[in-house]
Short mmCIF file of C-alpha atoms in Angstrom, two decimals:
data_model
loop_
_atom_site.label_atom_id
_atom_site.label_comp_id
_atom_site.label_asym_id
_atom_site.label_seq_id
_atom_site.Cartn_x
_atom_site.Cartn_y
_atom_site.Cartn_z
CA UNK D 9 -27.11 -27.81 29.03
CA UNK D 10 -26.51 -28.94 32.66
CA UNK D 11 -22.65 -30.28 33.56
CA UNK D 12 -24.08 -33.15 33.89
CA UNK D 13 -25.47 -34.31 30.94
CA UNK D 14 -22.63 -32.89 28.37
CA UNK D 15 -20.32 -34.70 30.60
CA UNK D 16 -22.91 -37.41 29.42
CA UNK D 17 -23.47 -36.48 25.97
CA UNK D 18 -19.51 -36.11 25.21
CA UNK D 19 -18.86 -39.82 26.92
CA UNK D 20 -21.41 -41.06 24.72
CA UNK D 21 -19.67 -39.61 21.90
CA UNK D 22 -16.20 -40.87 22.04
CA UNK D 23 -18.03 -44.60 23.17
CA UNK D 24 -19.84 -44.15 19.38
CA UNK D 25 -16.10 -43.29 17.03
CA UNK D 26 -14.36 -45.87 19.31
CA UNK D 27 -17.15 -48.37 18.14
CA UNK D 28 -16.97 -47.24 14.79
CA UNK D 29 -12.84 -47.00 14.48
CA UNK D 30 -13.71 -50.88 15.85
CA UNK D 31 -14.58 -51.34 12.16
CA UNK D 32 -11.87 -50.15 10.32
CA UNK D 33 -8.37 -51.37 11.94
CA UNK D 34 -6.67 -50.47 8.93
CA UNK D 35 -7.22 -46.63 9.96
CA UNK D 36 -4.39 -47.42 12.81
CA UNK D 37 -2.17 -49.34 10.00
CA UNK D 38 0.56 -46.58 10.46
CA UNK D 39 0.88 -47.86 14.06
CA UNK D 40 1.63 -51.43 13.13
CA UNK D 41 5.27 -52.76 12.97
CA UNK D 42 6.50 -54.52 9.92
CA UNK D 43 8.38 -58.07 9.36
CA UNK D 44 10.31 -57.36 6.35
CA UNK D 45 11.54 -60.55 4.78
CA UNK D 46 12.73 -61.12 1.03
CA UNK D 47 11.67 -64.65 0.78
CA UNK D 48 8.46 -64.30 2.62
CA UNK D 49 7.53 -60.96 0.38
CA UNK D 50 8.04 -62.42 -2.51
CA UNK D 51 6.26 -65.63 -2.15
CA UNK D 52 3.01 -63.47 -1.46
CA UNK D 53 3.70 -61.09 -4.22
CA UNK D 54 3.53 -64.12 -6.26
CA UNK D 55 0.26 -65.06 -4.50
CA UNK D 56 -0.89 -61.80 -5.23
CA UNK D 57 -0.24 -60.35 -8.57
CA UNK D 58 -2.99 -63.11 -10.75
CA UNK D 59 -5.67 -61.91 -8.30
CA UNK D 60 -4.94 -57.95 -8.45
CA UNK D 61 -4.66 -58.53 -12.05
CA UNK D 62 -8.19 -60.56 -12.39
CA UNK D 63 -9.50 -57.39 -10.14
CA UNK D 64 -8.07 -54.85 -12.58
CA UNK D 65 -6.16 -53.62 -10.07
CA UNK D 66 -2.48 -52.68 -11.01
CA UNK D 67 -0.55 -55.57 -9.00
CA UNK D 68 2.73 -53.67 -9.26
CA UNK D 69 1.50 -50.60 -7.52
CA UNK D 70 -0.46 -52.83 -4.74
CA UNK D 71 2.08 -53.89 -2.05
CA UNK D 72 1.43 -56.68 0.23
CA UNK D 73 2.87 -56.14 3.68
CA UNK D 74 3.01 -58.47 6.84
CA UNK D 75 2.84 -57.11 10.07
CA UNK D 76 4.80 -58.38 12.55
CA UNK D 77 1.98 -60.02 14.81
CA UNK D 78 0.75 -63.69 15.87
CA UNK D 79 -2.86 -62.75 15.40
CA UNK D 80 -4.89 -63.93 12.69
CA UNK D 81 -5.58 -60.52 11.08
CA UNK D 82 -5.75 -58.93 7.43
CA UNK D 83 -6.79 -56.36 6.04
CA UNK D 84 -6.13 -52.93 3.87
CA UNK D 85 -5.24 -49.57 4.98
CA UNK D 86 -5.84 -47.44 1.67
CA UNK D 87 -5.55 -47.86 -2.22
CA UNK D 88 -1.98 -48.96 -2.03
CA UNK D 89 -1.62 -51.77 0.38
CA UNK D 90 -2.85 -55.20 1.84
CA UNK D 91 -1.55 -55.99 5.00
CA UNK D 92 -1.56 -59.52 6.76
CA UNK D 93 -0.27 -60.49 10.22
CA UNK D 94 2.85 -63.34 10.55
CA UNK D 95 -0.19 -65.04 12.96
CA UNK D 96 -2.11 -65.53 9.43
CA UNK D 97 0.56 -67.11 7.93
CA UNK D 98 1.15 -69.65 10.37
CA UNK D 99 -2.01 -70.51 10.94
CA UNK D 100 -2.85 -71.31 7.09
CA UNK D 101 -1.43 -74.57 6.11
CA UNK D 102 -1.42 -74.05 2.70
CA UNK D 103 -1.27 -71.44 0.09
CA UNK D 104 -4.77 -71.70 -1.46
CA UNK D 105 -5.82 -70.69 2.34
CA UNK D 106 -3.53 -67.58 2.40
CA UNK D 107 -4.69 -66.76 -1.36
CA UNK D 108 -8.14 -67.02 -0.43
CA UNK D 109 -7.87 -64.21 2.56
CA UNK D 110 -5.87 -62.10 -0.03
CA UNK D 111 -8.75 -62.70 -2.36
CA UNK D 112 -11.21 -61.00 0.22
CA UNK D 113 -8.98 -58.53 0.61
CA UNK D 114 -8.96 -57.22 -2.72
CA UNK D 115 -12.24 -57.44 -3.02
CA UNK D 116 -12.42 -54.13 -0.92
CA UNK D 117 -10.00 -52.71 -2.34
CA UNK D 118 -11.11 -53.09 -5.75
CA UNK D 119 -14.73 -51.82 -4.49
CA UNK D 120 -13.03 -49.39 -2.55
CA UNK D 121 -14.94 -50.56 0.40
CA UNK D 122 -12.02 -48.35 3.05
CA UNK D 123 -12.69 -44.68 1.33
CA UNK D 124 -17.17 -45.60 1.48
CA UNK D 125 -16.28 -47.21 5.22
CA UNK D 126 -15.03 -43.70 6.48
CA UNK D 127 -17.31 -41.40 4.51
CA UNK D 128 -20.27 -43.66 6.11
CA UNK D 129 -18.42 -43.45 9.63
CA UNK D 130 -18.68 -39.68 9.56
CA UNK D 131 -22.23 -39.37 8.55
CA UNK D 132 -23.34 -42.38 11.33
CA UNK D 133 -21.19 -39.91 13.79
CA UNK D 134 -23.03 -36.68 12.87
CA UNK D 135 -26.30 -38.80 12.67
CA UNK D 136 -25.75 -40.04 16.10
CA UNK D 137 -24.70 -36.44 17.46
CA UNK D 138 -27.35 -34.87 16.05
CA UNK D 139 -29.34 -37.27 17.81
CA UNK D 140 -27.71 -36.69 21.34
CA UNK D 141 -27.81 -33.18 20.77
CA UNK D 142 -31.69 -33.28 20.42
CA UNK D 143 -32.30 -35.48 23.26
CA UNK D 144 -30.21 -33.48 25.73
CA UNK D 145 -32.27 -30.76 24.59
CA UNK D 146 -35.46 -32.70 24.96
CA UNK D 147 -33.75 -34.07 28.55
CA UNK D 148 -33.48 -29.86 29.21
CA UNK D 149 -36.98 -28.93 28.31
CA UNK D 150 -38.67 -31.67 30.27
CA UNK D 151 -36.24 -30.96 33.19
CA UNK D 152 -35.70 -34.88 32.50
CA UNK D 153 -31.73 -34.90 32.64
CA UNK D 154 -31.73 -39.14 32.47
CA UNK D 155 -34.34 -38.92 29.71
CA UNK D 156 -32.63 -36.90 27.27
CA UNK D 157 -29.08 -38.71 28.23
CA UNK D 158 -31.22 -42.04 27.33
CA UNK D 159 -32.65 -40.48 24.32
CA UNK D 160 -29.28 -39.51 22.97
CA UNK D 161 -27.59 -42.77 23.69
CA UNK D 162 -30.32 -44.48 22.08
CA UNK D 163 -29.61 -42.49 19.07
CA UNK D 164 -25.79 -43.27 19.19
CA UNK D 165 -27.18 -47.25 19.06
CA UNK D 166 -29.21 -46.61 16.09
CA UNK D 167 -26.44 -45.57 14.23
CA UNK D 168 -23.80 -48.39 15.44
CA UNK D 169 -26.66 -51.14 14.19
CA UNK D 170 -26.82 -48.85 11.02
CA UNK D 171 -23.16 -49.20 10.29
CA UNK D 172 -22.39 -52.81 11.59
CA UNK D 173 -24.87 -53.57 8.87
CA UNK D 174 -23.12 -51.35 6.25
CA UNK D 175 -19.61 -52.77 7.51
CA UNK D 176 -21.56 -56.57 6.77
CA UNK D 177 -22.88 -55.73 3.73
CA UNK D 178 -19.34 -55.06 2.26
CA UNK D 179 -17.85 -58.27 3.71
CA UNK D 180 -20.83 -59.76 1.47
CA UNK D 181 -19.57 -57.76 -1.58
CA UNK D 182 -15.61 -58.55 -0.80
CA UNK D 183 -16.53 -62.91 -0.49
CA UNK D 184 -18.37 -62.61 -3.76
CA UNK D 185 -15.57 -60.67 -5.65
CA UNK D 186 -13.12 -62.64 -3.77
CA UNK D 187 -14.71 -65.94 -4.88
CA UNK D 188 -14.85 -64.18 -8.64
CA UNK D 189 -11.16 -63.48 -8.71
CA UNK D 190 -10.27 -66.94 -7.55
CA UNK D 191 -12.65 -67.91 -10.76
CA UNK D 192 -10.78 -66.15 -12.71
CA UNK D 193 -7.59 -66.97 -12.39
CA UNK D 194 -8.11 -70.57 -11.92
CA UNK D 195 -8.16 -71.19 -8.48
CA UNK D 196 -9.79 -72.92 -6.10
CA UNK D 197 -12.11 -71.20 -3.49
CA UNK D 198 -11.54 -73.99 -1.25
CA UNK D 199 -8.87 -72.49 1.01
CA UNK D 200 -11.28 -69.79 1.77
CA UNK D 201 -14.63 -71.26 2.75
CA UNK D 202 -12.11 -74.00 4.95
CA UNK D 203 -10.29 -70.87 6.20
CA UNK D 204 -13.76 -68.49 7.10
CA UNK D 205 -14.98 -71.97 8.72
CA UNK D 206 -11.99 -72.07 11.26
CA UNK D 207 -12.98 -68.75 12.40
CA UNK D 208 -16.42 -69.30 12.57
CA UNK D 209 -16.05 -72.10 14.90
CA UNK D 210 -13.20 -70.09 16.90
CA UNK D 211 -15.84 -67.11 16.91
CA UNK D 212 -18.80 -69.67 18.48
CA UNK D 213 -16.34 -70.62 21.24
CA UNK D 214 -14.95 -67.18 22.48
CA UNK D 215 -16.56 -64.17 23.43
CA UNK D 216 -15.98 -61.52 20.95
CA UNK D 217 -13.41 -63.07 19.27
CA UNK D 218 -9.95 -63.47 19.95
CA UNK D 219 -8.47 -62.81 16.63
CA UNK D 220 -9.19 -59.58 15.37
CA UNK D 221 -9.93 -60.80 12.05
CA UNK D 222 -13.16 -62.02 13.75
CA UNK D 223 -13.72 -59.12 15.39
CA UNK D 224 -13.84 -57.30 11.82
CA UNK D 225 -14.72 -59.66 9.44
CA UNK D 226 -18.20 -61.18 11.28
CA UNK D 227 -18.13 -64.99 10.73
CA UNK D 228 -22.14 -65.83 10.77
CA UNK D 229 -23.34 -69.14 9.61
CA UNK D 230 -25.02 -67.85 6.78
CA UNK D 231 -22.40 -65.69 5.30
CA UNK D 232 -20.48 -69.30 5.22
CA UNK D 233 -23.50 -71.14 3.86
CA UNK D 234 -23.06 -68.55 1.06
CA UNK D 235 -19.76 -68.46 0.45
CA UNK D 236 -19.64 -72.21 0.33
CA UNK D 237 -22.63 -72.33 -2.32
CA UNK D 238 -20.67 -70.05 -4.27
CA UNK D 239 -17.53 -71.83 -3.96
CA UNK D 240 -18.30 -75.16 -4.84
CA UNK D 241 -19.95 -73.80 -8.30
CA UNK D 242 -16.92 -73.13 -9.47
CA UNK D 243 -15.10 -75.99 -11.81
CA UNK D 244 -11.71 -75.23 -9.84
CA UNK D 245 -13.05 -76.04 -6.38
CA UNK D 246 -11.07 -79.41 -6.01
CA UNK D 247 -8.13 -77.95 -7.32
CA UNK D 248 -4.83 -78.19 -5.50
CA UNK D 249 -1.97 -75.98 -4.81
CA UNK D 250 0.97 -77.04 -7.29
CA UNK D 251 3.84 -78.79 -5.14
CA UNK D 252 6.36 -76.36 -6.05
CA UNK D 253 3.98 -73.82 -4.77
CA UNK D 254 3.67 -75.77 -1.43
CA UNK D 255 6.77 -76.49 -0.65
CA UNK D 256 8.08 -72.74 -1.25
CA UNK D 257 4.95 -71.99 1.63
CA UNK D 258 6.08 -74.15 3.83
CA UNK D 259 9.68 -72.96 4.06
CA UNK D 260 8.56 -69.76 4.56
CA UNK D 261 6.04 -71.05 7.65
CA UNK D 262 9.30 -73.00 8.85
CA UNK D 263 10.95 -69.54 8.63
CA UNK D 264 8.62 -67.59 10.66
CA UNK D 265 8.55 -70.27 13.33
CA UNK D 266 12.24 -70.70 13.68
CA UNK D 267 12.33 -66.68 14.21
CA UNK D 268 9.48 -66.54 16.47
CA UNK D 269 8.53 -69.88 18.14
CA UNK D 270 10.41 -71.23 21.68
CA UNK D 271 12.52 -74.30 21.37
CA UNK D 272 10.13 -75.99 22.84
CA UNK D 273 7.38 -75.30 20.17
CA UNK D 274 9.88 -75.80 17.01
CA UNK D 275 10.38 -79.35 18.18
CA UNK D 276 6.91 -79.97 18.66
CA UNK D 277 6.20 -78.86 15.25
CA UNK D 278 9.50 -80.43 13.71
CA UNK D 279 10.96 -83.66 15.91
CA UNK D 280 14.14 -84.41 15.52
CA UNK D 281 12.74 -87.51 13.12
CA UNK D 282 11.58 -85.00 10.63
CA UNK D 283 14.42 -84.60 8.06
CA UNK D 284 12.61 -82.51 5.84
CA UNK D 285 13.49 -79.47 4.11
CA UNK D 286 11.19 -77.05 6.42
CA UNK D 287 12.29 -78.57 9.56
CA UNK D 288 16.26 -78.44 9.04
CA UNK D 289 15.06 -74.77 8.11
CA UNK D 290 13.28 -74.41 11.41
CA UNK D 291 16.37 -76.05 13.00
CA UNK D 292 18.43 -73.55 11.84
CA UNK D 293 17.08 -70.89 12.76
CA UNK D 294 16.86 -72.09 16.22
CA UNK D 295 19.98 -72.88 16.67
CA UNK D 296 21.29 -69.37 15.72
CA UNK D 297 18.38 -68.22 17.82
CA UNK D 298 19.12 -70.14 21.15
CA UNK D 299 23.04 -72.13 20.81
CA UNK D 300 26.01 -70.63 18.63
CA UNK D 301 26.90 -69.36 15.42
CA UNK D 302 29.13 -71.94 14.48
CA UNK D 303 26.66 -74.90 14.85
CA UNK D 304 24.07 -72.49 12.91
CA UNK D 305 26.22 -71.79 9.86
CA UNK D 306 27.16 -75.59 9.47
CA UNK D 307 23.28 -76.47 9.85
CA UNK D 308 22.86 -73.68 7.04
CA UNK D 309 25.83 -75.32 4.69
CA UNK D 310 23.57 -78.23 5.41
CA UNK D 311 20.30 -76.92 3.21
CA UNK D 312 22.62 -75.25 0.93
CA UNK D 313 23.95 -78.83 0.18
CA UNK D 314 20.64 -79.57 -0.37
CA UNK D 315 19.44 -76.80 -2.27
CA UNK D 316 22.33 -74.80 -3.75
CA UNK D 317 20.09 -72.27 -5.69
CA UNK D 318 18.09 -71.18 -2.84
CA UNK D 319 19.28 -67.75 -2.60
CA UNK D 320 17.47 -67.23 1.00
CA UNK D 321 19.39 -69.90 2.48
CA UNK D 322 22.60 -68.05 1.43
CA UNK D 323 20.84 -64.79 2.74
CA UNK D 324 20.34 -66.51 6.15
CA UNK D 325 24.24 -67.70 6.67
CA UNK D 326 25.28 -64.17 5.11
CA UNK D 327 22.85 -62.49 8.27
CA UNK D 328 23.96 -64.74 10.96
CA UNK D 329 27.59 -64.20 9.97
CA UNK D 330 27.02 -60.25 10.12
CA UNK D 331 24.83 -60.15 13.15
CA UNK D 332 27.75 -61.81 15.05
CA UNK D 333 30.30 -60.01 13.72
CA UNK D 334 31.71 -61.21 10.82
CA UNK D 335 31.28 -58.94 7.64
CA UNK D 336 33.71 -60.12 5.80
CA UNK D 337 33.10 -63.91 6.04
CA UNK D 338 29.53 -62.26 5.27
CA UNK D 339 29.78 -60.88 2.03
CA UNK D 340 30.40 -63.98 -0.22
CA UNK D 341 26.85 -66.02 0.92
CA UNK D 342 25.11 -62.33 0.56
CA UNK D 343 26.75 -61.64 -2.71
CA UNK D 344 25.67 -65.07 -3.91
CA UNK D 345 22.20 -64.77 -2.67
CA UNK D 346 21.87 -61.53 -4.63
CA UNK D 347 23.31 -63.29 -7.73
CA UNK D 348 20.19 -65.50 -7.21
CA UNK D 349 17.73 -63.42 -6.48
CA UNK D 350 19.24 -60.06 -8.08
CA UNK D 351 15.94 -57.96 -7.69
CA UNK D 352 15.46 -58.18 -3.59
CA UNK D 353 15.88 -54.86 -2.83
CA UNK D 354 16.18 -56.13 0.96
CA UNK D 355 19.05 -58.74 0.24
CA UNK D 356 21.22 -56.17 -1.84
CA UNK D 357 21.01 -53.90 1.33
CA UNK D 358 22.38 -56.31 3.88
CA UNK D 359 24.94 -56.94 1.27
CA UNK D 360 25.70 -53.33 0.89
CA UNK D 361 25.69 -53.57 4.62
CA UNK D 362 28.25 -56.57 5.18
CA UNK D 363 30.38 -54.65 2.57
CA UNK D 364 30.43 -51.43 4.97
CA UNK D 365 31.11 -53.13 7.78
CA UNK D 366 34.21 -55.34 6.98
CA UNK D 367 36.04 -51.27 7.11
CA UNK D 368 37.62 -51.66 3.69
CA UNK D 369 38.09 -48.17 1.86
CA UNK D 370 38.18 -50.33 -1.42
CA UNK D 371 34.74 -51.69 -1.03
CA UNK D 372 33.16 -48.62 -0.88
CA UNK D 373 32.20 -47.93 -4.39
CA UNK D 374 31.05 -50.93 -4.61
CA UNK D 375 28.84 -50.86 -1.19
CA UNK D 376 27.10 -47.47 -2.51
CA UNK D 377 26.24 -49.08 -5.65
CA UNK D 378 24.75 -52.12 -3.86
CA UNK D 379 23.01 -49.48 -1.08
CA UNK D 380 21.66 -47.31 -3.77
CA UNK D 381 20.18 -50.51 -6.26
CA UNK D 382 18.59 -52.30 -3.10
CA UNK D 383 17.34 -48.92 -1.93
CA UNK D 384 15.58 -48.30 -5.91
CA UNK D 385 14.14 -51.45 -5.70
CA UNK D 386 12.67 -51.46 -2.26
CA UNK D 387 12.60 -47.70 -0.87
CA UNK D 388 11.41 -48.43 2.65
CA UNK D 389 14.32 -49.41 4.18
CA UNK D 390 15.42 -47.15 6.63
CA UNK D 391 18.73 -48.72 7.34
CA UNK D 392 19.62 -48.98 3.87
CA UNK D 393 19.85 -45.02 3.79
CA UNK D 394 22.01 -45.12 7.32
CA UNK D 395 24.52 -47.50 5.58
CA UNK D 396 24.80 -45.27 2.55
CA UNK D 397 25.16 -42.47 4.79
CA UNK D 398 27.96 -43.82 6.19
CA UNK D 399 29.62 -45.03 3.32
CA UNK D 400 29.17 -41.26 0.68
CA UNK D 401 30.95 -40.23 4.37
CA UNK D 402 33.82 -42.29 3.52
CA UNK D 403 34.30 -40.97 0.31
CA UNK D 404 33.95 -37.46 1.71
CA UNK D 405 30.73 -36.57 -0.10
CA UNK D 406 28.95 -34.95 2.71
CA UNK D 407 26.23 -33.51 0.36
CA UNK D 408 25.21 -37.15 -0.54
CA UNK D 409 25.51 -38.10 2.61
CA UNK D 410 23.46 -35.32 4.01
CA UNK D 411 20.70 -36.65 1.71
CA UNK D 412 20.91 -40.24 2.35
CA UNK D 413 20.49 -38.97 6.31
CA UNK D 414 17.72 -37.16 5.00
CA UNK D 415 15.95 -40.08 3.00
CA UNK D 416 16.10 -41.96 6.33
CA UNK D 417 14.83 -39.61 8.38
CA UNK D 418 11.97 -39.26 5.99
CA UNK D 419 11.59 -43.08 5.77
CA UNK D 420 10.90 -43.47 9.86
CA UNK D 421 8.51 -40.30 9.86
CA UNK D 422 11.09 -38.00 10.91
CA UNK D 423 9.90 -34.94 8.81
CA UNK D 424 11.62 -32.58 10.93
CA UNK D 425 15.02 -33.85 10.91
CA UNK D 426 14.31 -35.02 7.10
CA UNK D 427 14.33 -31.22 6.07
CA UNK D 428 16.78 -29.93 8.06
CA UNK D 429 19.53 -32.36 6.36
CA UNK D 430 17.58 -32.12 3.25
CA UNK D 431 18.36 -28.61 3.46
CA UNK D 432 21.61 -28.90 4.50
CA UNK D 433 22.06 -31.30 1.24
CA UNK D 434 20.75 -29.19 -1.04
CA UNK D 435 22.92 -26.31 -0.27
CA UNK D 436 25.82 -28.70 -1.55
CA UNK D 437 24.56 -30.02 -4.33
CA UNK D 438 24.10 -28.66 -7.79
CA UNK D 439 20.76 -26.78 -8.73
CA UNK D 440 18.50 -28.63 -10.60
CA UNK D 441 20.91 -31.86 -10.10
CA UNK D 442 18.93 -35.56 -9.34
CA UNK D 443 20.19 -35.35 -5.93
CA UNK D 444 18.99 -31.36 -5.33
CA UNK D 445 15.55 -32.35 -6.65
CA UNK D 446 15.82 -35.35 -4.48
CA UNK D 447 16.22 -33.10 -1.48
CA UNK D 448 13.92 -30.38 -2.42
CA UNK D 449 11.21 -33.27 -2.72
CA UNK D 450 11.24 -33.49 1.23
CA UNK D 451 11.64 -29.91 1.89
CA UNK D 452 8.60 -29.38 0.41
CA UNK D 453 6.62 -31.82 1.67
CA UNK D 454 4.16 -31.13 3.31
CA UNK D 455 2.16 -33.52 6.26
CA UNK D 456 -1.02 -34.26 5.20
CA UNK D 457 -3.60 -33.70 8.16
#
């Protein structure tokens, strides 16, 4: 094989998985960084459980995760998890439109559409290899070398139409399951045809698609003809979301715009003239954001005023009063918010947190129970293990602490350090102890390739 054409023929090559990977964004899911929020978690959990339940999917071992990004995107990265971008979020206006996407969702997961996606990507690559492969050689024979390289690329294409048809086939299969789950559990459909028709028409007016929900999930006129057909046979179609339902969604949008959005934008979206709920929320935010924590934590007595029992507004003047150094003012609103919502793995740790950080030797029994509950109930919280690091230090409990370092390390990826403290831990602690097995779980890990 001349220089030439294998320079040719392994171009081609890494052009074809690049196309196909184009398919499958969930395969770089480990990449993507992660908004963790308590409220915003557990509003979609609630979204999500009826519809992992219709799909006879276990809804407590599927975990819905948003990814810290203002594109419209979802989608799932293996048997375990949904993901959906903060973009997606903002962009639906209510939650029938968010449930509908999660709907779609789970219809690959429960067809398993990610595991038949990658098994179909490697045969489409071999295919299309085997196919370069024997037009170089025919290229070689007829002392052709452009031939053969157009041959093998013409192969390549063959496969790429072979899967984008594959790849639209299950986006067929996931509406239709979608649209059955929604059935199911007595919900409308609506949200998602109205949804799938925003992107079609964003999709007809930019080239390749901005979002990369577009880019993955194909928006064609027919597939929406379909989907609409479908929907609207369905004796929930005109149904609404419940007002409870809505309001909780759009406190959570308010949320996510106060954290993310310029000034500029969170007045456009909520003038001064709107006294609602969401916009004071917004407001908030903002102000803690972009003026001073004083003027924030009054604005946040404000909505607790309003809505005493709302354990995330007591979360947020709990976080501004620790992020600007005041733990100890902190720990009342945190302890309070996790009276109210007692199984937020994520509020419990930034009480544990606040409880650490006021520097009170007395606290700290009480901080490593709060560190160690938050961390059972949520486990991927990284800083949650620092924090109980720090405080099994202050008791002098370097074995614990030696774990806890280790749990973190193994939380952010860290496998090396992981074991090495894990080790270190285990040494300490007694054999055959919940703490030695603990340890002995990461030094035996081993990365899966």
């Amino acid at each position: 094989m001349t220089r030439r054409l294998r320079r040719s023929l392994v171009a081609g090559l890494t052009v074809a998985a690049l196309a196909f990977n184009a398919l499958a964004p969930a395969m770089a899911a480990e990449r993507t960084a992660l908004l963790r929020d308590a409220e915003a978690e557990t509003l979609i959990g609630d979204f999500a459980r009826p519809i992992l339940k219709a799909a006879g999917l276990g809804a407590a071992s599927i975990q819905v995760r948003i990814v810290d990004d203002p594109m419209f995107n979802a989608f799932v990265a293996d048997s375990r998890h949904i993901y959906i971008n903060s973009g997606a979020l903002l962009d639906c206006k209510t939650p029938n439109e968010i449930i509908g996407v999660i709907a779609h969702e789970t219809g690959h997961l429960a067809a398993n559409h990610l595991s038949q996606l990658r098994k179909e990507i490697s045969r489409m690559q071999i295919l299309s290899a085997i196919a370069m492969i024997g037009g170089a050689a025919a290229g070689i024979a007829s002392g052709n070398g452009r031939a053969g390289v157009a041959a093998a690329m013409g192969g390549m294409q063959i496969g790429q139409r072979s899967l984008l048809s594959y790849a639209r086939e299950q986006e067929t299969s996931a509406d239709m399951a979608g649209l059955k789950f929604l059935d199911k559990t007595g919900q409308s459909a609506n949200g998602m045809l109205e949804t799938f028709k925003r992107l079609a028409d964003q999709q007809l007016f930019s080239a390749g698609g901005s979002d990369p929900y577009i880019q993955t999930h194909p928006m064609p006129a027919d597939r929406i003809a379909q989907i609409d057909e479908a929907a609207r046979k369905s004796k929930y179609f005109g149904k609404a979301d419940s007002p409870d339902l809505q309001a909780r969604y759009d406190l959570v949008r308010a949320k996510f715009l106060g954290f993310t959005a310029s000034p500029q934008q969170i007045n456009r979206q909520y003038p001064t003239t709107d006294t609602s709920l969401p916009a004071r929320y917004a407001r908030a935010i903002m102000t803690y954001r972009y003026a001073d924590p004083a003027s924030a934590t009054a604005r946040v007595d404000d909505l607790i005023e309003s809505a005493p029992n709302n354990p995330y507004f007591w979360e947020l003047k709990g976080q501004i009063l620790l992020e600007t150094g005041s733990p100890a003012k902190a720990v009342e609103p945190l302890k309070k918010a996790v009276s109210l919502a007692p199984n937020a793995g994520l509020i419990r740790v930034l009480y544990g947190q606040a409880l650490i950080g006021t520097g009170s030797d007395r606290l700290v029994p009480e901080a490593i129970a709060a560190l160690t509950k938050g961390i059972g109930d949520d486990p991927d919280q990284p800083i949650g293990y620092r924090q109980l690091a720090i405080a099994y230090a202050k008791t002098g409990d370097t074995a614990m602490a030696d774990l806890a370092t280790a749990q973190g390390s193994f939380a952010v990826g860290d496998i090396k350090a992981a074991k090495q403290y894990a080790l270190r831990a285990q040494g300490k602690l007694k054999v055959g102890s919940p703490g030695w097995l603990r340890a002995d779980d990461i030094i035996t890990y081993k990365v899966r390739n």
